[in-house]
Short mmCIF file of C-alpha atoms in Angstrom, two decimals:
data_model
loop_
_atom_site.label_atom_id
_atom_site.label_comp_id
_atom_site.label_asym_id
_atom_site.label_seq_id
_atom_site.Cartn_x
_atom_site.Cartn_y
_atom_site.Cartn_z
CA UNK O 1 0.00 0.00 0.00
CA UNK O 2 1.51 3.40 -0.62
CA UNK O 3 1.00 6.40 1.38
CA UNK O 4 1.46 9.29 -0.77
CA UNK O 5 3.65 10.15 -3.70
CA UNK O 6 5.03 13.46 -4.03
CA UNK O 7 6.30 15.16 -7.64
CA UNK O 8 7.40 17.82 -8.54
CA UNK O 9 6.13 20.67 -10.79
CA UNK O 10 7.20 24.14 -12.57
CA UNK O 11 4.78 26.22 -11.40
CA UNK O 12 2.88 25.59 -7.91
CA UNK O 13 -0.27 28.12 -9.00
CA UNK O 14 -0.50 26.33 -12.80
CA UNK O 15 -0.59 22.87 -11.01
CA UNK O 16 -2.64 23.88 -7.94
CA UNK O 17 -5.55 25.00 -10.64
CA UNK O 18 -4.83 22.16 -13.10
CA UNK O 19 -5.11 19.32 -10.27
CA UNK O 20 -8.18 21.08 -7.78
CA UNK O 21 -9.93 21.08 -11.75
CA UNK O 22 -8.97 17.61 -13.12
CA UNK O 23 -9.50 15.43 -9.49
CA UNK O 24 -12.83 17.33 -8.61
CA UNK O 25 -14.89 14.56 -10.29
CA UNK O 26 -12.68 12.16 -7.67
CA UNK O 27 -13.71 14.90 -4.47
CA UNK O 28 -9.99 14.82 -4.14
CA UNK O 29 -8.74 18.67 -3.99
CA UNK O 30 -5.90 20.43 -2.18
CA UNK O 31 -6.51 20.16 1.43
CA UNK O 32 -3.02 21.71 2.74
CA UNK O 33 -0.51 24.24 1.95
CA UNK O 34 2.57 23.04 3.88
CA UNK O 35 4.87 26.00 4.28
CA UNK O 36 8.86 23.52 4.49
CA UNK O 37 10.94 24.12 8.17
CA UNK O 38 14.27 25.45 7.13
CA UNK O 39 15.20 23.03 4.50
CA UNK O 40 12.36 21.23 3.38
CA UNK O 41 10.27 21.85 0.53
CA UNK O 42 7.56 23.89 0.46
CA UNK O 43 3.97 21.06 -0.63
CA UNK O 44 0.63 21.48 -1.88
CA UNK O 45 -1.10 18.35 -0.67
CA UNK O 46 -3.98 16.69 -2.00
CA UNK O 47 -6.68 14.80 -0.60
CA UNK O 48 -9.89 14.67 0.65
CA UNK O 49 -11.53 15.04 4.09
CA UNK O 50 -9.62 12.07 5.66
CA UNK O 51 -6.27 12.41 4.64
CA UNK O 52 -3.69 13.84 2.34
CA UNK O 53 -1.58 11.44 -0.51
CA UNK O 54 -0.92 13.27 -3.77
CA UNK O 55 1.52 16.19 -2.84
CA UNK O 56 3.27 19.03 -5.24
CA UNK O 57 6.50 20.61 -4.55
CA UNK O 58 8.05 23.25 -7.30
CA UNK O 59 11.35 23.04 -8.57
CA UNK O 60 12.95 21.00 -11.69
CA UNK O 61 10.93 18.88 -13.50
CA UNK O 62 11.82 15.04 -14.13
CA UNK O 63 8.38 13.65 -15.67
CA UNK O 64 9.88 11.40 -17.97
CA UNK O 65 8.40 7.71 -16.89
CA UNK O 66 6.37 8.88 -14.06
CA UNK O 67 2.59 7.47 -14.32
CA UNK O 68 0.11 7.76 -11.58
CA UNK O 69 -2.81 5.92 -11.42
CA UNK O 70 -5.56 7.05 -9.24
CA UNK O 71 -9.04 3.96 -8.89
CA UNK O 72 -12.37 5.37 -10.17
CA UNK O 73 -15.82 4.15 -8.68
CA UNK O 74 -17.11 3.51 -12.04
CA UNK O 75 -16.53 4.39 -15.78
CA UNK O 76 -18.44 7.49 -15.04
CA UNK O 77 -16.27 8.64 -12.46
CA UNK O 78 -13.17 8.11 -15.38
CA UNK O 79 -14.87 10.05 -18.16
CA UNK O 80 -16.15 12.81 -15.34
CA UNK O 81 -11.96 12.90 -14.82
CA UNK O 82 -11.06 12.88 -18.35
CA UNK O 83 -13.55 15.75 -19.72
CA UNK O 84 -12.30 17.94 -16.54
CA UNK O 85 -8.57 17.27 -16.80
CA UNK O 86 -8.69 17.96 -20.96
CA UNK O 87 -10.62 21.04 -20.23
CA UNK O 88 -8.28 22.35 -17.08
CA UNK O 89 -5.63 21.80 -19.88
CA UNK O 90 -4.09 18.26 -19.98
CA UNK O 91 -2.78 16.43 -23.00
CA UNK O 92 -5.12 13.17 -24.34
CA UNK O 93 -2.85 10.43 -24.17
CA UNK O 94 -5.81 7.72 -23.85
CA UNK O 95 -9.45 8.34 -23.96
CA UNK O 96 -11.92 6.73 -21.62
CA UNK O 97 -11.85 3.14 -22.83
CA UNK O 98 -12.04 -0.42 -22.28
CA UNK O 99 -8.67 -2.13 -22.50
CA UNK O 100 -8.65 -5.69 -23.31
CA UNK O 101 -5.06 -5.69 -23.90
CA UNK O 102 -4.98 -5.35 -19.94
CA UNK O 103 -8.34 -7.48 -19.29
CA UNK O 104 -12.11 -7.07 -20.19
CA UNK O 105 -12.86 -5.21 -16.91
CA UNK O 106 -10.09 -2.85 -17.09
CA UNK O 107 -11.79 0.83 -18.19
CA UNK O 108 -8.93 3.58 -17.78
CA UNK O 109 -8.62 7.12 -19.53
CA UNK O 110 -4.74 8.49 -19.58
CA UNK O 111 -3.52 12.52 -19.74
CA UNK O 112 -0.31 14.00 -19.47
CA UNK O 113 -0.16 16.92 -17.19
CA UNK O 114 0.87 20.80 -17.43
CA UNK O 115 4.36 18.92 -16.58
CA UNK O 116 3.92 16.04 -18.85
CA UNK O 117 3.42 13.50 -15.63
CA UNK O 118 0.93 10.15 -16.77
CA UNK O 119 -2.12 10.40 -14.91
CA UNK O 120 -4.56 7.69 -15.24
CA UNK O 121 -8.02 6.94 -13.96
CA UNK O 122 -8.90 3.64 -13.70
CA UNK O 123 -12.50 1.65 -13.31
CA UNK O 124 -11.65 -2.26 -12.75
CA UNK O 125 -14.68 -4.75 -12.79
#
């Protein structure tokens, strides 16, 4: 199981707007705005009312290979995701789909972010 991932973006205001836009169909938005003790980064985390996993912190990007998967409640919930991450500004990489390739159940839509990070929103059944 994993906790939380953190990545790391260009702009904190661009990404901040881009991921409160695209993971509002999940009711996951940013919950904190963790200002970094001395040498730690400053993070924008994301979550919902329980508890914070997704977190930003700006600096030098380093996208390439990085793919995040986050589990929909149904293929709804992945289109709801796709049409509000394209519109916030993502990049189609794979449209809301079935893909047998994977297995008959497996129903997943795929965007690159403002930073060119895989996110993908899969429905398994």
């Amino acid at each position: 199981m994993i906790d939380h991932i953190i990545i790391t973006v260009e702009n904190f205001e661009r990404s901040v707007e881009f991921y409160n836009k695209a993971l509002k169909p999940l009711n996951i938005r940013m919950t904190m705005d963790f200002i970094g003790p001395g040498n730690h980064h400053d993070l924008k985390g994301f979550g919902d009312d329980d508890t914070i996993y997704f977190w930003l912190k700006e600096g030098e990007v380093k996208s390439n290979g990085v793919h995040i998967g986050f589990v929909a409640k149904d293929h709804e919930q992945v289109k709801a995701f796709y049409d509000a991450a394209i519109a916030a500004g993502a990049t189609n990489k794979e449209q809301p789909r079935i893909f047998p390739e994977y297995y008959p159940g497996y129903y997943a839509a795929w965007i690159l972010d403002p930073d060119g990070y895989e996110i993908e929103l899969v429905h398994k059944s």
